[in-house]
Amino acid sequence: MEDDAPVIYGLEFQARALTSQTAESDAIRFLVGTQSLKFDNQIHIIDFDDENNIISKSVLQHEAGEIWHISASPADKAVLTTCYNITSESRVVTSSAVWRMPPEWESGSHESPDDPHNSHNPQSLDLLCHLDNSAHGNASCVLWEPMGDGKRVISLADNHALLWDLTESSTQATISSSATLEGKGQLKFTSGKWSPHHNCTQLATANDTAIRGWDLRTMKQIYCIENAHGQLVRDLDFNPNKQYYLASCGDDCKVKFWDVRNISEPVKTLEEHSHWVWSVRYNHSHDQLVLTGSSDSRVILSNMVSISSEPFGHLVDDDDLSDGEDNHNDEKTKEPLQDSIISMYEEHEDSVYAIEWSSADPWLFASLSYDGRLVINRVPRALKYRILL
């Protein structure tokens, strides 16, 4: 059974910011932000037609500056946030803002990548409001409240975590509470993740080699994994189905899985990459599927079934589990799945800075490398059927 080939889309500019359009559950759509010093930056809205394997795109101007991070509202398809560089008084400052796509664009377009018409007269995003963090430092990322109504975001700026309330259709943002990282030296958050569990009252952040948990009701720290990685922690993600499980990755080339109730050591460690690991993502539905992207130019899909919410595969009978010895001869059908590397995807030739699962199709994901190459891939069919059947 042949697997579907990857689909590749090339941007003209370098890029490192990628998100799926979270509020869109029907169409497969990703947003990519460019990083160009010489030209106006853009947001490419990438639509993928799964049946015909065709990509169509729309381009919106992002004149504010180079995009370092992009995030889509979970409630409104047309709203997104970006963190971007601007030069002010000969200093480079990273700011963040909330934007709205023009009305006719939020549903994507159906134009082929080669159609020149769209590229000549791209429209601009409408600015809704700045997340004015000038007093707090440079923004590294903006996180939307998971499954929320699009009214709350957190921005991480240097050593501050700021919780914002968005009002008046997102045209006003006010800080409702904040937390500050205390300690020696210049502490800076590198990334963070808002937990979808515990009524969305918890946040995990990475700074240097440490991972910290925060209670958003009190803005106090609730746990700290001091030396989670040997070098800088680059990214975090919560298991969508197991409330205490967290994945992290970093410059020590490792991906680690943690149970935050017992932070003395990781539950599991992967060492498959040969350079810094920039991104880790759990599949939204099937949490044994974990994607990682690295500056070794590879994307790796792992099957972490032993620490997933279904360690024995899909709906296994109690009888099957009790007589493990007898099942051995029939291992193809009865034996629990083992942790394994499912696939290594090597379509990229530059550092892979971002990977995202589609919010519309749980078996499809996109990866973005710095040279502007976006690759859309699928989970191998054999594994998909093994998980489902």
mmCIF file of C-alpha atoms in Angstrom, residues 199-386:
data_model
loop_
_atom_site.group_PDB
_atom_site.id
_atom_site.type_symbol
_atom_site.label_atom_id
_atom_site.label_comp_id
_atom_site.label_asym_id
_atom_site.label_seq_id
_atom_site.Cartn_x
_atom_site.Cartn_y
_atom_site.Cartn_z
ATOM 1 C CA ASN A 199 -9.802 24.375 33.422
ATOM 2 C CA CYS A 200 -6.967 26.126 31.561
ATOM 3 C CA THR A 201 -5.470 27.465 34.800
ATOM 4 C CA GLN A 202 -1.900 26.280 34.204
ATOM 5 C CA LEU A 203 0.977 27.472 32.067
ATOM 6 C CA ALA A 204 4.344 25.834 31.402
ATOM 7 C CA THR A 205 7.334 27.966 30.414
ATOM 8 C CA ALA A 206 10.907 27.303 29.345
ATOM 9 C CA ASN A 207 13.866 29.485 30.217
ATOM 10 C CA ASP A 208 17.470 28.427 29.715
ATOM 11 C CA THR A 209 17.597 24.747 30.793
ATOM 12 C CA ALA A 210 14.586 24.933 33.144
ATOM 13 C CA ILE A 211 10.870 24.193 32.741
ATOM 14 C CA ARG A 212 8.452 25.907 35.123
ATOM 15 C CA GLY A 213 4.762 25.469 35.813
ATOM 16 C CA TRP A 214 2.560 28.409 36.813
ATOM 17 C CA ASP A 215 -0.919 28.671 38.319
ATOM 18 C CA LEU A 216 -2.675 31.420 36.355
ATOM 19 C CA ARG A 217 -5.122 32.143 39.184
ATOM 20 C CA THR A 218 -2.343 33.239 41.531
ATOM 21 C CA MET A 219 0.465 33.748 38.957
ATOM 22 C CA LYS A 220 2.703 31.711 41.283
ATOM 23 C CA GLN A 221 5.142 28.992 40.299
ATOM 24 C CA ILE A 222 3.856 25.457 41.032
ATOM 25 C CA TYR A 223 6.785 23.328 39.864
ATOM 26 C CA CYS A 224 10.254 23.763 38.438
ATOM 27 C CA ILE A 225 12.351 21.194 36.573
ATOM 28 C CA GLU A 226 15.744 22.832 37.048
ATOM 29 C CA ASN A 227 17.963 21.077 34.524
ATOM 30 C CA ALA A 228 15.336 19.586 32.275
ATOM 31 C CA HIS A 229 17.829 19.595 29.370
ATOM 32 C CA GLY A 230 21.597 19.832 29.202
ATOM 33 C CA GLN A 231 21.276 22.971 27.078
ATOM 34 C CA LEU A 232 18.567 25.492 26.179
ATOM 35 C CA VAL A 233 14.960 24.228 26.190
ATOM 36 C CA ARG A 234 13.390 25.205 22.852
ATOM 37 C CA ASP A 235 9.786 24.031 22.973
ATOM 38 C CA LEU A 236 7.072 22.413 25.111
ATOM 39 C CA ASP A 237 3.765 20.675 24.478
ATOM 40 C CA PHE A 238 1.106 19.157 26.722
ATOM 41 C CA ASN A 239 -0.339 15.727 26.093
ATOM 42 C CA PRO A 240 -3.964 16.488 25.070
ATOM 43 C CA ASN A 241 -5.315 13.349 26.761
ATOM 44 C CA LYS A 242 -3.145 12.936 29.891
ATOM 45 C CA GLN A 243 -3.292 15.983 32.092
ATOM 46 C CA TYR A 244 0.080 15.704 33.854
ATOM 47 C CA TYR A 245 2.191 14.776 30.836
ATOM 48 C CA LEU A 246 4.428 17.290 29.099
ATOM 49 C CA ALA A 247 6.961 16.954 26.253
ATOM 50 C CA SER A 248 10.051 19.150 25.908
ATOM 51 C CA CYS A 249 12.919 19.459 23.449
ATOM 52 C CA GLY A 250 16.145 21.401 23.321
ATOM 53 C CA ASP A 251 19.657 22.107 22.160
ATOM 54 C CA ASP A 252 20.975 18.888 23.707
ATOM 55 C CA CYS A 253 19.318 17.091 20.717
ATOM 56 C CA LYS A 254 16.897 15.335 23.069
ATOM 57 C CA VAL A 255 13.144 15.096 23.392
ATOM 58 C CA LYS A 256 11.931 14.351 26.919
ATOM 59 C CA PHE A 257 8.554 13.383 28.338
ATOM 60 C CA TRP A 258 7.653 14.426 31.870
ATOM 61 C CA ASP A 259 5.034 13.619 34.462
ATOM 62 C CA VAL A 260 4.884 16.934 36.329
ATOM 63 C CA ARG A 261 3.818 15.175 39.529
ATOM 64 C CA ASN A 262 7.276 13.579 39.664
ATOM 65 C CA ILE A 263 9.842 15.889 38.125
ATOM 66 C CA SER A 264 13.015 14.208 39.374
ATOM 67 C CA GLU A 265 13.525 12.481 36.034
ATOM 68 C CA PRO A 266 11.783 12.208 32.678
ATOM 69 C CA VAL A 267 9.415 9.331 31.996
ATOM 70 C CA LYS A 268 11.057 8.795 28.610
ATOM 71 C CA THR A 269 13.848 10.340 26.525
ATOM 72 C CA LEU A 270 14.336 10.267 22.744
ATOM 73 C CA GLU A 271 17.742 10.894 21.193
ATOM 74 C CA GLU A 272 17.091 10.526 17.483
ATOM 75 C CA HIS A 273 18.087 13.998 16.274
ATOM 76 C CA SER A 274 21.679 15.045 15.618
ATOM 77 C CA HIS A 275 21.245 18.806 16.204
ATOM 78 C CA TRP A 276 19.058 21.205 18.178
ATOM 79 C CA VAL A 277 15.403 20.188 18.407
ATOM 80 C CA TRP A 278 13.268 23.285 17.833
ATOM 81 C CA SER A 279 9.760 21.943 17.984
ATOM 82 C CA VAL A 280 7.741 19.114 19.543
ATOM 83 C CA ARG A 281 4.024 18.472 18.968
ATOM 84 C CA TYR A 282 1.576 15.878 20.251
ATOM 85 C CA ASN A 283 -1.151 14.791 17.854
ATOM 86 C CA HIS A 284 -4.408 16.428 19.014
ATOM 87 C CA SER A 285 -6.387 13.162 18.979
ATOM 88 C CA HIS A 286 -3.946 10.249 19.137
ATOM 89 C CA ASP A 287 -1.399 11.252 21.746
ATOM 90 C CA GLN A 288 0.990 8.399 20.974
ATOM 91 C CA LEU A 289 1.917 10.251 17.761
ATOM 92 C CA VAL A 290 4.620 12.821 18.483
ATOM 93 C CA LEU A 291 6.326 15.037 15.897
ATOM 94 C CA THR A 292 9.728 16.670 16.326
ATOM 95 C CA GLY A 293 11.595 19.078 14.043
ATOM 96 C CA SER A 294 15.273 19.913 14.248
ATOM 97 C CA SER A 295 18.066 21.907 12.669
ATOM 98 C CA ASP A 296 19.464 18.576 11.451
ATOM 99 C CA SER A 297 16.826 19.254 8.700
ATOM 100 C CA ARG A 298 14.751 16.244 9.683
ATOM 101 C CA VAL A 299 11.215 15.774 10.931
ATOM 102 C CA ILE A 300 10.669 12.618 12.989
ATOM 103 C CA LEU A 301 7.325 11.003 13.733
ATOM 104 C CA SER A 302 7.473 8.792 16.833
ATOM 105 C CA ASN A 303 4.955 6.329 18.222
ATOM 106 C CA MET A 304 5.207 6.852 22.011
ATOM 107 C CA VAL A 305 2.547 4.325 22.807
ATOM 108 C CA SER A 306 3.872 3.209 26.228
ATOM 109 C CA ILE A 307 3.242 6.656 27.742
ATOM 110 C CA SER A 308 0.071 7.393 25.782
ATOM 111 C CA SER A 309 -3.543 7.269 26.910
ATOM 112 C CA GLU A 310 -3.943 3.964 25.021
ATOM 113 C CA PRO A 311 -0.818 1.941 25.892
ATOM 114 C CA PHE A 312 -2.391 -1.293 24.628
ATOM 115 C CA GLY A 313 -3.614 0.114 21.363
ATOM 116 C CA HIS A 314 -7.281 0.613 20.565
ATOM 117 C CA LEU A 315 -9.901 -1.043 22.797
ATOM 118 C CA VAL A 316 -8.098 -4.233 23.764
ATOM 119 C CA ASP A 317 -10.124 -6.801 25.718
ATOM 120 C CA ASP A 318 -9.261 -7.546 29.337
ATOM 121 C CA ASP A 319 -8.995 -11.216 28.376
ATOM 122 C CA ASP A 320 -6.323 -10.345 25.856
ATOM 123 C CA LEU A 321 -4.239 -8.606 28.490
ATOM 124 C CA SER A 322 -4.398 -11.255 31.211
ATOM 125 C CA ASP A 323 -2.780 -14.154 29.385
ATOM 126 C CA GLY A 324 0.184 -12.330 27.908
ATOM 127 C CA GLU A 325 2.264 -15.491 27.470
ATOM 128 C CA ASP A 326 -0.308 -17.249 25.335
ATOM 129 C CA ASN A 327 -0.684 -14.226 23.132
ATOM 130 C CA HIS A 328 2.933 -14.300 22.134
ATOM 131 C CA ASN A 329 2.384 -16.581 19.185
ATOM 132 C CA ASP A 330 -0.360 -14.326 17.968
ATOM 133 C CA GLU A 331 1.686 -11.183 18.508
ATOM 134 C CA LYS A 332 0.650 -9.455 15.320
ATOM 135 C CA THR A 333 -2.908 -9.026 16.492
ATOM 136 C CA LYS A 334 -2.759 -9.047 20.298
ATOM 137 C CA GLU A 335 0.562 -7.626 21.457
ATOM 138 C CA PRO A 336 0.608 -4.018 22.680
ATOM 139 C CA LEU A 337 2.343 -1.652 20.296
ATOM 140 C CA GLN A 338 5.950 -0.826 21.119
ATOM 141 C CA ASP A 339 7.475 2.671 21.208
ATOM 142 C CA SER A 340 9.178 3.244 17.891
ATOM 143 C CA ILE A 341 10.269 5.740 15.295
ATOM 144 C CA ILE A 342 7.586 5.583 12.609
ATOM 145 C CA SER A 343 9.153 7.774 9.946
ATOM 146 C CA MET A 344 11.986 10.192 9.327
ATOM 147 C CA TYR A 345 11.021 12.839 6.800
ATOM 148 C CA GLU A 346 13.958 14.291 4.903
ATOM 149 C CA GLU A 347 12.362 16.651 2.377
ATOM 150 C CA HIS A 348 13.974 19.692 4.015
ATOM 151 C CA GLU A 349 17.453 20.989 3.280
ATOM 152 C CA ASP A 350 17.594 23.635 6.018
ATOM 153 C CA SER A 351 16.799 23.862 9.736
ATOM 154 C CA VAL A 352 13.218 22.824 10.510
ATOM 155 C CA TYR A 353 11.984 25.495 12.924
ATOM 156 C CA ALA A 354 8.290 24.653 13.121
ATOM 157 C CA ILE A 355 5.944 21.689 12.806
ATOM 158 C CA GLU A 356 2.168 21.647 13.287
ATOM 159 C CA TRP A 357 -0.607 19.073 13.057
ATOM 160 C CA SER A 358 -3.620 20.090 11.014
ATOM 161 C CA SER A 359 -6.617 21.092 13.116
ATOM 162 C CA ALA A 360 -8.959 19.591 10.484
ATOM 163 C CA ASP A 361 -7.267 16.255 9.694
ATOM 164 C CA PRO A 362 -5.581 14.373 12.557
ATOM 165 C CA TRP A 363 -3.406 12.352 10.151
ATOM 166 C CA LEU A 364 -1.811 15.301 8.380
ATOM 167 C CA PHE A 365 0.937 17.750 9.407
ATOM 168 C CA ALA A 366 3.085 20.547 8.012
ATOM 169 C CA SER A 367 6.739 21.366 8.627
ATOM 170 C CA LEU A 368 8.596 24.577 7.802
ATOM 171 C CA SER A 369 12.315 25.066 7.249
ATOM 172 C CA TYR A 370 14.211 28.346 7.288
ATOM 173 C CA ASP A 371 14.679 28.448 3.515
ATOM 174 C CA GLY A 372 10.913 28.916 3.155
ATOM 175 C CA ARG A 373 10.044 25.333 2.285
ATOM 176 C CA LEU A 374 6.718 24.108 3.664
ATOM 177 C CA VAL A 375 6.162 20.347 3.445
ATOM 178 C CA ILE A 376 2.806 18.661 4.036
ATOM 179 C CA ASN A 377 3.001 14.988 5.045
ATOM 180 C CA ARG A 378 0.695 12.273 6.321
ATOM 181 C CA VAL A 379 0.919 9.580 8.959
ATOM 182 C CA PRO A 380 1.643 6.288 7.119
ATOM 183 C CA ARG A 381 -1.609 4.539 6.248
ATOM 184 C CA ALA A 382 -0.611 1.219 7.795
ATOM 185 C CA LEU A 383 -0.146 2.863 11.188
ATOM 186 C CA LYS A 384 -3.330 4.912 10.816
ATOM 187 C CA TYR A 385 -5.356 1.730 10.289
ATOM 188 C CA ARG A 386 -3.572 -0.052 13.108
#
